[in-house]
Amino acid sequence: MVTEAVPGARSVTLGAWVGVGARDEPGELSGASHFLEHLLFKGTESRSARAIAETVEAVGGEMNAFTAQERTAYHLRLPGDELAFGLDLLGDVLSAPALRHDEVDAERQVITEELLQSEDEAEDRAHTLCYEALFPEHPLGREVLGSAQSIDAMDRSDIAGF
């Protein structure tokens, strides 16, 4: 495994592109990939959400993620000499998420707000309507964020199982 940055590099970007997205979700779990994306940043078995955020920010880094129809991506940008730290952190986030019950409920509210905001954004709404028209009755035709009903119905065990 590579643990040293490219000589002379001032920054390093690393990430994991996971081949699971909205197209892989059954109707009752619509939005599960995005829900899980949110929860992975909320802590691991050995790190709290605060510890993750503080350690990344302390070295001047950024950590983010996105969910799409066919994949979910988790990525970090760090100073070049922090590659080993980044690999350790990303590995921990992906392999040992805590999925705490209180965080599931908190993120449910955040995602519900995102759903409401997407209804107000003309570009987001147009994309959703286009996918619905192109792929009726198929997971690709559903909103990546899920629906208010599916997000409200999902519990920790549903998300962990997915």
Coordinates of C-alpha atoms in Angstrom, one line a residue:
M1 CA 0.0 0.0 0.0
V2 CA 1.2 3.5 -0.8
T3 CA 1.7 5.6 2.3
E4 CA 3.8 8.4 0.9
A5 CA 2.7 11.3 -1.2
V6 CA 4.2 12.0 -4.6
P7 CA 7.6 13.7 -3.9
G8 CA 7.1 17.4 -4.1
A9 CA 3.3 17.2 -4.0
R10 CA 1.7 19.9 -1.8
S11 CA -1.6 18.1 -1.6
V12 CA -3.2 14.7 -2.0
T13 CA -6.7 13.8 -2.9
L14 CA -8.0 10.3 -2.2
G15 CA -11.4 8.7 -2.3
A16 CA -13.5 5.6 -2.6
W17 CA -16.1 5.4 -5.3
V18 CA -18.5 2.7 -4.2
G19 CA -20.5 1.0 -6.9
V20 CA -23.8 1.4 -5.1
G21 CA -26.3 4.2 -5.7
A22 CA -30.0 4.9 -6.2
R23 CA -30.4 2.3 -8.9
D24 CA -29.6 -0.5 -6.4
E25 CA -32.3 0.4 -3.9
P26 CA -35.7 -1.3 -3.7
G27 CA -38.6 1.1 -3.5
E28 CA -39.1 0.9 0.2
L29 CA -35.4 1.8 0.7
S30 CA -35.3 4.6 -1.8
G31 CA -32.7 7.0 -0.6
A32 CA -30.8 4.5 1.5
S33 CA -27.5 5.1 -0.3
H34 CA -27.7 8.8 0.3
F35 CA -28.9 8.3 3.9
L36 CA -25.8 6.0 4.5
E37 CA -23.6 8.6 2.9
H38 CA -24.7 11.1 5.6
L39 CA -24.3 8.6 8.4
L40 CA -20.7 7.6 7.5
F41 CA -19.5 11.1 8.5
K42 CA -21.2 10.9 11.8
G43 CA -18.6 8.7 13.5
T44 CA -17.0 5.3 13.6
E45 CA -16.5 2.8 16.4
S46 CA -13.4 4.7 17.4
R47 CA -14.0 8.3 16.2
S48 CA -16.8 10.7 16.9
A49 CA -18.2 12.9 14.2
R50 CA -16.6 15.8 16.0
A51 CA -13.2 14.1 16.1
I52 CA -13.4 13.3 12.3
A53 CA -14.2 16.9 11.5
E54 CA -11.6 18.4 13.8
T55 CA -8.8 16.2 12.7
V56 CA -9.4 16.9 9.0
E57 CA -9.8 20.6 9.6
A58 CA -6.7 20.7 11.9
V59 CA -4.5 19.8 9.0
G60 CA -6.3 22.1 6.5
G61 CA -8.2 19.3 4.7
E62 CA -11.6 18.8 3.3
M63 CA -13.8 15.7 3.4
N64 CA -17.0 15.3 1.4
A65 CA -19.2 12.8 -0.4
F66 CA -21.9 12.5 -3.0
T67 CA -24.5 10.0 -4.1
A68 CA -25.6 9.5 -7.6
Q69 CA -27.7 7.0 -9.5
E70 CA -24.9 4.4 -9.9
R71 CA -22.4 5.2 -7.2
T72 CA -21.6 6.9 -3.9
A73 CA -18.2 8.6 -3.5
Y74 CA -16.3 9.6 -0.4
H75 CA -13.3 11.8 -0.8
L76 CA -10.6 13.7 1.1
R77 CA -8.2 16.5 0.1
L78 CA -5.3 16.9 2.5
P79 CA -1.8 18.4 2.6
G80 CA 0.6 16.0 0.8
D81 CA 2.3 14.8 3.9
E82 CA -1.1 13.6 5.4
L83 CA -1.7 10.7 3.0
A84 CA -1.3 8.0 5.7
F85 CA -3.7 9.8 8.0
G86 CA -6.2 10.1 5.1
L87 CA -6.0 6.5 4.2
D88 CA -6.5 5.5 7.8
L89 CA -9.5 7.8 8.2
L90 CA -11.2 6.9 5.0
G91 CA -10.7 3.2 5.7
D92 CA -12.2 3.7 9.2
V93 CA -15.2 5.7 8.0
L94 CA -16.0 3.1 5.3
S95 CA -15.4 -0.1 7.3
A96 CA -16.5 0.7 10.8
P97 CA -19.4 3.3 10.8
A98 CA -21.1 3.6 14.2
L99 CA -24.6 4.2 12.7
R100 CA -25.8 5.5 16.1
H101 CA -29.5 5.6 16.6
D102 CA -29.6 9.3 17.5
E103 CA -27.6 10.2 14.4
V104 CA -30.0 8.3 12.2
D105 CA -32.9 10.4 13.6
A106 CA -30.9 13.6 13.3
E107 CA -29.9 12.9 9.7
R108 CA -33.4 11.9 8.8
Q109 CA -34.3 15.5 9.6
V110 CA -31.4 16.9 7.5
I111 CA -32.4 14.7 4.5
T112 CA -36.1 15.8 4.8
E113 CA -34.9 19.4 4.6
E114 CA -32.8 18.5 1.5
L115 CA -35.9 16.9 -0.1
L116 CA -37.9 20.1 0.5
Q117 CA -35.1 22.3 -0.9
S118 CA -34.8 20.1 -4.0
E119 CA -38.5 20.8 -4.7
D120 CA -37.7 24.5 -4.7
E121 CA -34.7 24.3 -7.1
A122 CA -35.8 24.4 -10.7
E123 CA -32.8 22.6 -12.0
D124 CA -33.1 19.8 -9.4
R125 CA -36.8 19.4 -10.1
A126 CA -36.3 19.3 -13.9
H127 CA -33.7 16.5 -13.5
T128 CA -36.0 14.6 -11.3
L129 CA -38.9 14.9 -13.7
C130 CA -36.7 14.0 -16.6
Y131 CA -35.5 10.8 -14.9
E132 CA -39.1 9.9 -13.9
A133 CA -40.1 10.3 -17.6
L134 CA -37.2 8.3 -19.0
F135 CA -37.3 5.5 -16.4
P136 CA -40.8 5.1 -15.2
E137 CA -41.3 2.3 -12.6
H138 CA -37.5 1.8 -12.3
P139 CA -35.1 2.8 -9.6
L140 CA -33.3 5.2 -12.0
G141 CA -36.6 7.1 -12.3
R142 CA -36.6 7.9 -8.5
E143 CA -35.1 10.8 -6.7
V144 CA -31.6 9.9 -5.4
L145 CA -32.5 11.5 -2.0
G146 CA -35.5 9.1 -1.7
S147 CA -39.0 10.3 -0.8
A148 CA -40.4 11.8 2.4
Q149 CA -42.2 8.5 3.0
S150 CA -39.1 6.2 2.4
I151 CA -36.8 8.3 4.5
D152 CA -39.3 8.5 7.3
A153 CA -39.9 4.8 7.3
M154 CA -36.2 3.7 7.3
D155 CA -34.7 2.8 10.6
R156 CA -31.1 2.0 11.7
S157 CA -31.4 -1.7 10.9
D158 CA -32.8 -1.0 7.4
I159 CA -29.8 1.3 6.6
A160 CA -27.2 -1.1 8.2
G161 CA -28.7 -4.0 6.2
F162 CA -28.5 -2.1 3.0

